[in-house]
Short mmCIF file of N, CA, C and O in Angstrom, two decimals:
data_model
loop_
_atom_site.label_atom_id
_atom_site.label_comp_id
_atom_site.label_asym_id
_atom_site.label_seq_id
_atom_site.Cartn_x
_atom_site.Cartn_y
_atom_site.Cartn_z
N MET S 1 -51.89 142.00 59.98
CA MET S 1 -51.35 140.82 59.33
C MET S 1 -51.50 139.58 60.21
O MET S 1 -51.72 138.50 59.73
N TYR S 2 -51.35 139.75 61.50
CA TYR S 2 -51.43 138.61 62.41
C TYR S 2 -52.68 138.66 63.27
O TYR S 2 -52.66 138.28 64.43
N GLY S 3 -53.75 139.12 62.67
CA GLY S 3 -55.01 139.18 63.40
C GLY S 3 -56.16 139.44 62.44
O GLY S 3 -56.64 140.56 62.36
N ASP S 4 -56.56 138.40 61.74
CA ASP S 4 -57.68 138.60 60.82
C ASP S 4 -58.96 138.83 61.63
O ASP S 4 -59.09 138.36 62.76
N PRO S 5 -59.90 139.57 61.07
CA PRO S 5 -61.12 139.93 61.81
C PRO S 5 -61.89 138.73 62.37
O PRO S 5 -62.42 138.81 63.47
N ASP S 6 -61.93 137.63 61.65
CA ASP S 6 -62.66 136.46 62.13
C ASP S 6 -62.01 135.86 63.37
O ASP S 6 -62.69 135.46 64.31
N THR S 7 -60.68 135.79 63.38
CA THR S 7 -59.98 135.25 64.55
C THR S 7 -60.12 136.18 65.74
O THR S 7 -60.34 135.73 66.87
N ILE S 8 -60.00 137.47 65.51
CA ILE S 8 -60.17 138.44 66.60
C ILE S 8 -61.56 138.29 67.21
O ILE S 8 -61.72 138.18 68.43
N ARG S 9 -62.58 138.26 66.37
CA ARG S 9 -63.95 138.12 66.85
C ARG S 9 -64.14 136.81 67.62
O ARG S 9 -64.75 136.78 68.68
N LYS S 10 -63.59 135.72 67.08
CA LYS S 10 -63.74 134.42 67.74
C LYS S 10 -63.11 134.43 69.12
O LYS S 10 -63.72 133.97 70.10
N ILE S 11 -61.89 134.96 69.23
CA ILE S 11 -61.23 134.99 70.53
C ILE S 11 -62.01 135.85 71.52
O ILE S 11 -62.22 135.46 72.68
N LEU S 12 -62.47 137.00 71.07
CA LEU S 12 -63.17 137.92 71.98
C LEU S 12 -64.56 137.43 72.38
O LEU S 12 -65.02 137.72 73.48
N THR S 13 -65.23 136.69 71.50
CA THR S 13 -66.63 136.35 71.78
C THR S 13 -66.91 134.87 71.99
O THR S 13 -67.94 134.53 72.56
N GLN S 14 -66.01 133.97 71.55
CA GLN S 14 -66.33 132.55 71.60
C GLN S 14 -65.30 131.67 72.32
O GLN S 14 -65.61 130.53 72.63
N SER S 15 -64.11 132.18 72.54
CA SER S 15 -63.05 131.32 73.07
C SER S 15 -63.12 131.09 74.57
O SER S 15 -62.39 130.27 75.10
N GLY S 16 -63.97 131.83 75.26
CA GLY S 16 -64.11 131.65 76.70
C GLY S 16 -63.82 132.92 77.46
O GLY S 16 -63.29 133.89 76.91
N ASP S 17 -64.17 132.90 78.73
CA ASP S 17 -64.13 134.11 79.54
C ASP S 17 -63.01 134.18 80.55
O ASP S 17 -62.91 135.15 81.29
N THR S 18 -62.14 133.18 80.63
CA THR S 18 -61.03 133.22 81.57
C THR S 18 -59.76 133.57 80.83
O THR S 18 -59.27 132.77 80.02
N TRP S 19 -59.27 134.77 81.09
CA TRP S 19 -58.08 135.29 80.41
C TRP S 19 -56.94 135.42 81.41
O TRP S 19 -57.04 136.17 82.38
N ALA S 20 -55.85 134.70 81.18
CA ALA S 20 -54.62 134.90 81.94
C ALA S 20 -53.86 136.04 81.29
O ALA S 20 -53.62 136.01 80.08
N VAL S 21 -53.52 137.06 82.07
CA VAL S 21 -52.82 138.23 81.53
C VAL S 21 -51.38 138.18 82.06
O VAL S 21 -51.13 138.47 83.22
N VAL S 22 -50.48 137.77 81.18
CA VAL S 22 -49.09 137.57 81.56
C VAL S 22 -48.37 138.92 81.53
O VAL S 22 -48.36 139.60 80.50
N GLY S 23 -47.83 139.29 82.68
CA GLY S 23 -47.19 140.59 82.84
C GLY S 23 -48.04 141.58 83.61
O GLY S 23 -47.65 142.73 83.79
N LEU S 24 -49.20 141.13 84.09
CA LEU S 24 -50.11 142.00 84.84
C LEU S 24 -49.67 142.12 86.29
O LEU S 24 -49.59 141.13 87.00
N SER S 25 -49.39 143.37 86.69
CA SER S 25 -49.05 143.65 88.09
C SER S 25 -50.02 144.70 88.61
O SER S 25 -50.91 145.15 87.89
N SER S 26 -49.82 145.10 89.84
CA SER S 26 -50.72 146.08 90.46
C SER S 26 -50.35 147.52 90.12
O SER S 26 -50.92 148.45 90.69
N ASN S 27 -49.45 147.73 89.18
CA ASN S 27 -49.03 149.07 88.80
C ASN S 27 -50.04 149.68 87.82
O ASN S 27 -50.11 149.28 86.66
N PRO S 28 -50.83 150.66 88.28
CA PRO S 28 -51.87 151.23 87.41
C PRO S 28 -51.33 152.03 86.23
O PRO S 28 -52.08 152.36 85.31
N LYS S 29 -50.03 152.31 86.21
CA LYS S 29 -49.44 153.04 85.09
C LYS S 29 -49.09 152.13 83.91
O LYS S 29 -48.78 152.62 82.83
N ARG S 30 -49.15 150.83 84.13
CA ARG S 30 -48.79 149.89 83.07
C ARG S 30 -50.00 149.59 82.18
O ARG S 30 -51.14 149.54 82.64
N ALA S 31 -49.73 149.37 80.90
CA ALA S 31 -50.80 149.08 79.95
C ALA S 31 -51.57 147.82 80.34
O ALA S 31 -52.79 147.77 80.20
N ALA S 32 -50.89 146.82 80.85
CA ALA S 32 -51.55 145.57 81.23
C ALA S 32 -52.64 145.82 82.27
O ALA S 32 -53.72 145.22 82.21
N TYR S 33 -52.38 146.71 83.20
CA TYR S 33 -53.35 147.04 84.24
C TYR S 33 -54.61 147.63 83.63
O TYR S 33 -55.73 147.25 83.96
N ARG S 34 -54.43 148.57 82.71
CA ARG S 34 -55.57 149.24 82.09
C ARG S 34 -56.34 148.30 81.16
O ARG S 34 -57.57 148.30 81.15
N VAL S 35 -55.64 147.49 80.40
CA VAL S 35 -56.30 146.55 79.49
C VAL S 35 -57.07 145.50 80.29
O VAL S 35 -58.19 145.13 79.93
N ALA S 36 -56.50 145.03 81.39
CA ALA S 36 -57.20 144.05 82.23
C ALA S 36 -58.51 144.63 82.76
O ALA S 36 -59.52 143.93 82.83
N ASP S 37 -58.50 145.90 83.10
CA ASP S 37 -59.72 146.57 83.55
C ASP S 37 -60.77 146.55 82.44
O ASP S 37 -61.95 146.27 82.68
N VAL S 38 -60.36 146.83 81.22
CA VAL S 38 -61.29 146.80 80.08
C VAL S 38 -61.82 145.38 79.87
O VAL S 38 -63.02 145.18 79.66
N LEU S 39 -60.95 144.39 79.95
CA LEU S 39 -61.39 143.00 79.79
C LEU S 39 -62.47 142.65 80.82
O LEU S 39 -63.47 142.01 80.48
N GLN S 40 -62.26 143.07 82.07
CA GLN S 40 -63.27 142.82 83.09
C GLN S 40 -64.59 143.50 82.76
O GLN S 40 -65.65 142.92 82.96
N ARG S 41 -64.52 144.72 82.24
CA ARG S 41 -65.76 145.43 81.88
C ARG S 41 -66.52 144.71 80.77
O ARG S 41 -67.73 144.86 80.65
N TYR S 42 -65.80 143.93 79.96
CA TYR S 42 -66.45 143.14 78.91
C TYR S 42 -66.78 141.73 79.38
O TYR S 42 -67.07 140.85 78.57
N GLY S 43 -66.73 141.50 80.69
CA GLY S 43 -67.18 140.24 81.26
C GLY S 43 -66.15 139.14 81.35
O GLY S 43 -66.49 137.99 81.65
N LYS S 44 -64.89 139.46 81.14
CA LYS S 44 -63.84 138.45 81.21
C LYS S 44 -63.30 138.34 82.63
O LYS S 44 -63.18 139.33 83.34
N ARG S 45 -62.98 137.13 83.04
CA ARG S 45 -62.27 136.92 84.30
C ARG S 45 -60.79 137.08 83.99
O ARG S 45 -60.25 136.37 83.13
N VAL S 46 -60.14 137.98 84.66
CA VAL S 46 -58.74 138.29 84.43
C VAL S 46 -57.90 137.62 85.51
O VAL S 46 -58.12 137.84 86.70
N VAL S 47 -56.94 136.81 85.09
CA VAL S 47 -56.05 136.12 86.02
C VAL S 47 -54.65 136.70 85.85
O VAL S 47 -54.02 136.51 84.81
N PRO S 48 -54.15 137.44 86.86
CA PRO S 48 -52.82 138.02 86.74
C PRO S 48 -51.73 136.95 86.78
O PRO S 48 -51.77 136.04 87.63
N VAL S 49 -50.77 137.05 85.86
CA VAL S 49 -49.61 136.16 85.86
C VAL S 49 -48.38 137.06 85.85
O VAL S 49 -48.14 137.80 84.89
N HIS S 50 -47.64 136.99 86.95
CA HIS S 50 -46.48 137.87 87.14
C HIS S 50 -45.63 137.24 88.23
O HIS S 50 -46.18 136.62 89.15
N PRO S 51 -44.31 137.36 88.16
CA PRO S 51 -43.47 136.75 89.20
C PRO S 51 -43.86 137.12 90.62
O PRO S 51 -43.68 136.33 91.55
N LYS S 52 -44.44 138.31 90.83
CA LYS S 52 -44.86 138.73 92.18
C LYS S 52 -46.16 138.06 92.63
O LYS S 52 -46.48 138.10 93.81
N ALA S 53 -46.90 137.48 91.70
CA ALA S 53 -48.18 136.80 92.00
C ALA S 53 -49.11 137.68 92.83
O ALA S 53 -49.74 137.24 93.78
N GLU S 54 -49.21 138.94 92.45
CA GLU S 54 -50.05 139.90 93.17
C GLU S 54 -51.53 139.73 92.82
O GLU S 54 -51.87 139.31 91.73
N THR S 55 -52.38 140.10 93.76
CA THR S 55 -53.80 140.20 93.48
C THR S 55 -54.02 141.53 92.76
O THR S 55 -53.57 142.57 93.21
N VAL S 56 -54.70 141.47 91.61
CA VAL S 56 -54.94 142.65 90.80
C VAL S 56 -56.41 142.64 90.36
O VAL S 56 -56.92 141.59 89.95
N HIS S 57 -57.06 143.77 90.44
CA HIS S 57 -58.48 143.88 90.07
C HIS S 57 -59.33 142.81 90.77
O HIS S 57 -60.26 142.27 90.21
N GLY S 58 -58.94 142.49 92.01
CA GLY S 58 -59.71 141.54 92.80
C GLY S 58 -59.45 140.08 92.49
O GLY S 58 -60.08 139.20 93.07
N GLU S 59 -58.51 139.78 91.60
CA GLU S 59 -58.22 138.40 91.22
C GLU S 59 -56.84 137.98 91.73
O GLU S 59 -55.87 138.71 91.58
N GLN S 60 -56.78 136.79 92.30
CA GLN S 60 -55.53 136.22 92.79
C GLN S 60 -54.54 136.08 91.63
O GLN S 60 -54.90 135.61 90.56
N GLY S 61 -53.30 136.47 91.87
CA GLY S 61 -52.26 136.34 90.87
C GLY S 61 -51.48 135.05 91.04
O GLY S 61 -51.48 134.43 92.11
N TYR S 62 -50.81 134.65 89.97
CA TYR S 62 -49.99 133.44 89.96
C TYR S 62 -48.65 133.77 89.32
O TYR S 62 -48.56 134.63 88.44
N ALA S 63 -47.60 133.07 89.75
CA ALA S 63 -46.26 133.34 89.26
C ALA S 63 -46.05 132.84 87.83
O ALA S 63 -45.19 133.36 87.11
N SER S 64 -46.82 131.84 87.42
CA SER S 64 -46.67 131.30 86.06
C SER S 64 -48.01 130.71 85.61
O SER S 64 -48.91 130.47 86.43
N LEU S 65 -48.12 130.48 84.32
CA LEU S 65 -49.34 129.85 83.80
C LEU S 65 -49.54 128.47 84.41
O LEU S 65 -50.66 128.08 84.72
N ALA S 66 -48.46 127.75 84.60
CA ALA S 66 -48.54 126.38 85.15
C ALA S 66 -49.07 126.37 86.58
O ALA S 66 -49.61 125.35 87.03
N ASP S 67 -48.96 127.48 87.29
CA ASP S 67 -49.43 127.56 88.69
C ASP S 67 -50.94 127.77 88.80
O ASP S 67 -51.50 127.62 89.89
N ILE S 68 -51.60 128.13 87.72
CA ILE S 68 -53.04 128.40 87.77
C ILE S 68 -53.79 127.08 87.91
O ILE S 68 -53.65 126.19 87.07
N PRO S 69 -54.59 126.93 88.99
CA PRO S 69 -55.22 125.63 89.28
C PRO S 69 -56.56 125.40 88.58
O PRO S 69 -57.33 124.53 88.99
N PHE S 70 -56.85 126.15 87.54
CA PHE S 70 -58.11 125.97 86.80
C PHE S 70 -57.81 126.24 85.33
O PHE S 70 -56.73 126.73 84.97
N ASP S 71 -58.78 125.93 84.48
CA ASP S 71 -58.59 126.10 83.04
C ASP S 71 -58.53 127.58 82.65
O ASP S 71 -59.26 128.41 83.19
N VAL S 72 -57.68 127.87 81.69
CA VAL S 72 -57.54 129.20 81.13
C VAL S 72 -57.94 129.11 79.66
O VAL S 72 -57.51 128.20 78.95
N ASP S 73 -58.76 130.03 79.22
CA ASP S 73 -59.22 130.02 77.83
C ASP S 73 -58.27 130.78 76.91
O ASP S 73 -57.93 130.31 75.82
N VAL S 74 -57.87 131.98 77.32
CA VAL S 74 -57.04 132.85 76.49
C VAL S 74 -55.86 133.33 77.32
O VAL S 74 -56.03 133.70 78.48
N VAL S 75 -54.68 133.35 76.72
CA VAL S 75 -53.49 133.89 77.36
C VAL S 75 -53.13 135.18 76.63
O VAL S 75 -52.82 135.17 75.44
N ASP S 76 -53.22 136.29 77.36
CA ASP S 76 -52.93 137.63 76.83
C ASP S 76 -51.53 138.01 77.30
O ASP S 76 -51.26 138.02 78.51
N VAL S 77 -50.64 138.31 76.36
CA VAL S 77 -49.21 138.40 76.67
C VAL S 77 -48.71 139.84 76.59
O VAL S 77 -48.70 140.46 75.53
N PHE S 78 -48.26 140.35 77.75
CA PHE S 78 -47.69 141.69 77.90
C PHE S 78 -46.23 141.59 78.32
O PHE S 78 -45.84 142.17 79.32
N VAL S 79 -45.44 140.85 77.61
CA VAL S 79 -44.01 140.78 77.91
C VAL S 79 -43.25 141.16 76.65
O VAL S 79 -43.81 141.19 75.55
N ASN S 80 -41.96 141.43 76.79
CA ASN S 80 -41.14 141.76 75.63
C ASN S 80 -41.17 140.62 74.61
O ASN S 80 -41.28 139.44 74.99
N SER S 81 -41.02 140.98 73.36
CA SER S 81 -41.09 139.99 72.28
C SER S 81 -40.12 138.83 72.49
O SER S 81 -40.46 137.68 72.20
N ASP S 82 -38.93 139.10 73.02
CA ASP S 82 -37.95 138.02 73.20
C ASP S 82 -38.36 137.04 74.30
O ASP S 82 -37.80 135.94 74.39
N LEU S 83 -39.34 137.39 75.13
CA LEU S 83 -39.84 136.49 76.17
C LEU S 83 -41.19 135.87 75.81
O LEU S 83 -41.68 134.98 76.51
N ALA S 84 -41.80 136.34 74.74
CA ALA S 84 -43.17 135.94 74.41
C ALA S 84 -43.28 134.51 73.89
O ALA S 84 -44.26 133.82 74.18
N GLY S 85 -42.31 134.04 73.14
CA GLY S 85 -42.37 132.69 72.59
C GLY S 85 -42.55 131.61 73.64
O GLY S 85 -43.45 130.76 73.52
N PRO S 86 -41.73 131.62 74.69
CA PRO S 86 -41.92 130.62 75.74
C PRO S 86 -43.30 130.72 76.42
O PRO S 86 -43.86 129.71 76.82
N VAL S 87 -43.85 131.93 76.51
CA VAL S 87 -45.20 132.08 77.09
C VAL S 87 -46.23 131.42 76.18
O VAL S 87 -47.13 130.72 76.65
N ALA S 88 -46.09 131.60 74.88
CA ALA S 88 -47.01 130.94 73.94
C ALA S 88 -46.89 129.43 74.06
O ALA S 88 -47.91 128.72 74.02
N ASP S 89 -45.68 128.93 74.23
CA ASP S 89 -45.49 127.49 74.40
C ASP S 89 -46.15 127.00 75.69
O ASP S 89 -46.77 125.92 75.72
N GLU S 90 -46.04 127.78 76.76
CA GLU S 90 -46.71 127.43 78.02
C GLU S 90 -48.22 127.43 77.84
O GLU S 90 -48.92 126.58 78.40
N ALA S 91 -48.74 128.38 77.08
CA ALA S 91 -50.18 128.44 76.84
C ALA S 91 -50.65 127.17 76.15
O ALA S 91 -51.69 126.60 76.50
N THR S 92 -49.88 126.71 75.20
CA THR S 92 -50.20 125.45 74.52
C THR S 92 -50.16 124.30 75.53
O THR S 92 -51.07 123.47 75.56
N ALA S 93 -49.13 124.28 76.38
CA ALA S 93 -48.96 123.19 77.35
C ALA S 93 -50.09 123.12 78.36
O ALA S 93 -50.46 122.02 78.79
N ILE S 94 -50.67 124.26 78.74
CA ILE S 94 -51.75 124.23 79.74
C ILE S 94 -53.13 124.02 79.11
O ILE S 94 -54.13 123.97 79.81
N GLY S 95 -53.18 123.96 77.78
CA GLY S 95 -54.45 123.69 77.12
C GLY S 95 -55.31 124.91 76.83
O GLY S 95 -56.52 124.79 76.67
N ALA S 96 -54.69 126.08 76.76
CA ALA S 96 -55.45 127.28 76.40
C ALA S 96 -56.00 127.14 74.99
O ALA S 96 -55.47 126.38 74.17
N LYS S 97 -57.07 127.86 74.71
CA LYS S 97 -57.68 127.82 73.38
C LYS S 97 -57.08 128.86 72.45
O LYS S 97 -57.14 128.72 71.22
N ALA S 98 -56.54 129.94 73.02
CA ALA S 98 -56.04 131.04 72.20
C ALA S 98 -54.93 131.80 72.92
O ALA S 98 -54.85 131.78 74.15
N VAL S 99 -54.11 132.45 72.11
CA VAL S 99 -53.03 133.31 72.62
C VAL S 99 -53.17 134.66 71.94
O VAL S 99 -53.43 134.74 70.73
N TRP S 100 -53.00 135.72 72.73
CA TRP S 100 -53.09 137.08 72.21
C TRP S 100 -51.82 137.81 72.58
O TRP S 100 -51.57 138.04 73.76
N PHE S 101 -50.99 138.15 71.60
CA PHE S 101 -49.80 138.97 71.83
C PHE S 101 -50.20 140.43 71.65
O PHE S 101 -50.74 140.81 70.62
N GLN S 102 -49.92 141.24 72.65
CA GLN S 102 -50.31 142.65 72.65
C GLN S 102 -49.57 143.46 71.59
O GLN S 102 -48.67 142.94 70.93
N LEU S 103 -49.93 144.72 71.49
CA LEU S 103 -49.27 145.62 70.56
C LEU S 103 -47.76 145.59 70.76
O LEU S 103 -47.28 145.61 71.90
N ASP S 104 -47.03 145.51 69.67
CA ASP S 104 -45.56 145.49 69.66
C ASP S 104 -44.95 144.22 70.24
O ASP S 104 -43.73 144.17 70.41
N VAL S 105 -45.74 143.23 70.55
CA VAL S 105 -45.21 141.93 70.96
C VAL S 105 -45.27 141.04 69.72
O VAL S 105 -46.36 140.65 69.28
N ILE S 106 -44.10 140.76 69.17
CA ILE S 106 -44.04 140.05 67.89
C ILE S 106 -43.00 138.94 67.96
O ILE S 106 -41.84 139.16 68.33
N ASP S 107 -43.44 137.73 67.63
CA ASP S 107 -42.56 136.57 67.51
C ASP S 107 -43.20 135.66 66.47
O ASP S 107 -44.10 134.88 66.79
N GLU S 108 -42.74 135.79 65.24
CA GLU S 108 -43.36 135.05 64.15
C GLU S 108 -43.24 133.54 64.31
O GLU S 108 -44.17 132.79 63.98
N ALA S 109 -42.11 133.07 64.83
CA ALA S 109 -41.94 131.63 65.04
C ALA S 109 -42.93 131.12 66.08
O ALA S 109 -43.52 130.04 65.92
N ALA S 110 -43.14 131.89 67.14
CA ALA S 110 -44.12 131.50 68.16
C ALA S 110 -45.53 131.50 67.58
O ALA S 110 -46.34 130.61 67.89
N TYR S 111 -45.83 132.48 66.73
CA TYR S 111 -47.13 132.54 66.07
C TYR S 111 -47.36 131.26 65.26
O TYR S 111 -48.39 130.61 65.38
N ASP S 112 -46.36 130.88 64.47
CA ASP S 112 -46.47 129.68 63.64
C ASP S 112 -46.62 128.42 64.49
O ASP S 112 -47.45 127.56 64.19
N ARG S 113 -45.82 128.31 65.56
CA ARG S 113 -45.91 127.13 66.45
C ARG S 113 -47.27 127.03 67.11
O ARG S 113 -47.86 125.95 67.20
N THR S 114 -47.76 128.16 67.57
CA THR S 114 -49.03 128.18 68.29
C THR S 114 -50.18 127.81 67.37
O THR S 114 -51.05 127.01 67.73
N ARG S 115 -50.19 128.37 66.18
CA ARG S 115 -51.23 128.04 65.20
C ARG S 115 -51.13 126.58 64.79
O ARG S 115 -52.14 125.89 64.66
N ALA S 116 -49.90 126.08 64.61
CA ALA S 116 -49.71 124.68 64.23
C ALA S 116 -50.21 123.73 65.32
O ALA S 116 -50.64 122.61 65.03
N ALA S 117 -50.17 124.19 66.57
CA ALA S 117 -50.65 123.38 67.70
C ALA S 117 -52.17 123.41 67.81
O ALA S 117 -52.75 122.75 68.67
N GLY S 118 -52.82 124.20 66.95
CA GLY S 118 -54.28 124.23 66.92
C GLY S 118 -54.93 125.34 67.70
O GLY S 118 -56.15 125.39 67.82
N LEU S 119 -54.13 126.26 68.24
CA LEU S 119 -54.68 127.38 68.99
C LEU S 119 -54.93 128.56 68.04
O LEU S 119 -54.22 128.73 67.06
N ASP S 120 -55.94 129.35 68.36
CA ASP S 120 -56.12 130.62 67.67
C ASP S 120 -55.09 131.59 68.22
O ASP S 120 -54.72 131.51 69.39
N MET S 121 -54.62 132.50 67.37
CA MET S 121 -53.64 133.46 67.85
C MET S 121 -53.77 134.77 67.11
O MET S 121 -54.05 134.81 65.91
N VAL S 122 -53.58 135.85 67.88
CA VAL S 122 -53.53 137.21 67.36
C VAL S 122 -52.23 137.81 67.89
O VAL S 122 -51.84 137.57 69.03
N MET S 123 -51.57 138.58 67.03
CA MET S 123 -50.29 139.17 67.43
C MET S 123 -50.26 140.63 67.00
O MET S 123 -50.68 140.97 65.89
N ASP S 124 -49.76 141.49 67.89
CA ASP S 124 -49.60 142.91 67.63
C ASP S 124 -50.95 143.63 67.54
O ASP S 124 -51.14 144.54 66.75
N TYR S 125 -51.89 143.21 68.38
CA TYR S 125 -53.21 143.84 68.51
C TYR S 125 -53.52 143.98 70.00
O TYR S 125 -52.89 143.33 70.83
N CYS S 126 -54.53 144.78 70.32
CA CYS S 126 -54.94 144.96 71.70
C CYS S 126 -56.44 144.71 71.84
O CYS S 126 -57.22 145.35 71.13
N PRO S 127 -56.86 143.81 72.73
CA PRO S 127 -58.28 143.55 72.87
C PRO S 127 -59.07 144.76 73.36
O PRO S 127 -60.24 144.91 73.03
N ALA S 128 -58.42 145.66 74.10
CA ALA S 128 -59.13 146.86 74.57
C ALA S 128 -59.47 147.79 73.40
O ALA S 128 -60.43 148.55 73.47
N ILE S 129 -58.72 147.70 72.34
CA ILE S 129 -59.02 148.46 71.12
C ILE S 129 -60.04 147.70 70.27
O ILE S 129 -60.94 148.29 69.68
N GLU S 130 -59.91 146.40 70.21
CA GLU S 130 -60.73 145.59 69.32
C GLU S 130 -62.16 145.37 69.84
O GLU S 130 -63.10 145.30 69.04
N PHE S 131 -62.35 145.24 71.15
CA PHE S 131 -63.70 145.01 71.69
C PHE S 131 -64.71 146.05 71.21
O PHE S 131 -65.77 145.68 70.70
N PRO S 132 -64.41 147.35 71.35
CA PRO S 132 -65.41 148.35 70.92
C PRO S 132 -65.70 148.31 69.42
O PRO S 132 -66.75 148.77 68.99
N LEU S 133 -64.79 147.75 68.64
CA LEU S 133 -64.98 147.70 67.19
C LEU S 133 -65.91 146.57 66.76
O LEU S 133 -66.29 146.51 65.59
N LEU S 134 -66.24 145.66 67.67
CA LEU S 134 -67.09 144.52 67.32
C LEU S 134 -68.47 144.96 66.90
O LEU S 134 -69.12 144.31 66.09
N GLY S 135 -68.93 146.05 67.49
CA GLY S 135 -70.24 146.60 67.13
C GLY S 135 -71.38 145.87 67.61
O GLY S 135 -71.96 145.06 67.88
#
C-alpha cells in the first residue's frame, strides 16, 4: 500500500547512490547491518546513522542526519515507528530525495508529510527484498 512498484524502482535505480541508514550499528545480528551489506552489493554507499556514530561496513558513522557533511540521496529508516516521523522530517530538512521506512516501520502522518514535501517515500518494505525483484 505504501510502496507502489514505480516508486520502489525509482528509489532503487534513479534516486542516487548515497543511502543514510538510520539505526545502523556494528551489530551483525541486526537487520540494518545485513540490509546495509546488501545495499553495498548493489552499489550503494551506505552511511551509518546511529548515536554511537560507529564505522560500519567501512563507512564512517554519524550521530544524526544533520551531522553528515555531504549530500544524502535516500534515508533508510530502521527505528521504531514512534521514532520514525522525526527522522523523515530530518530527511526532508537535509534535502534527501527519498525516504524508505523498513518493514514494520509505519507512520502514516510522516508518509503524508514527506510526500507533500516532494520526496519519494516507501513504507513497510525492505530494499534487500525489492532489489532482486527488479529483474
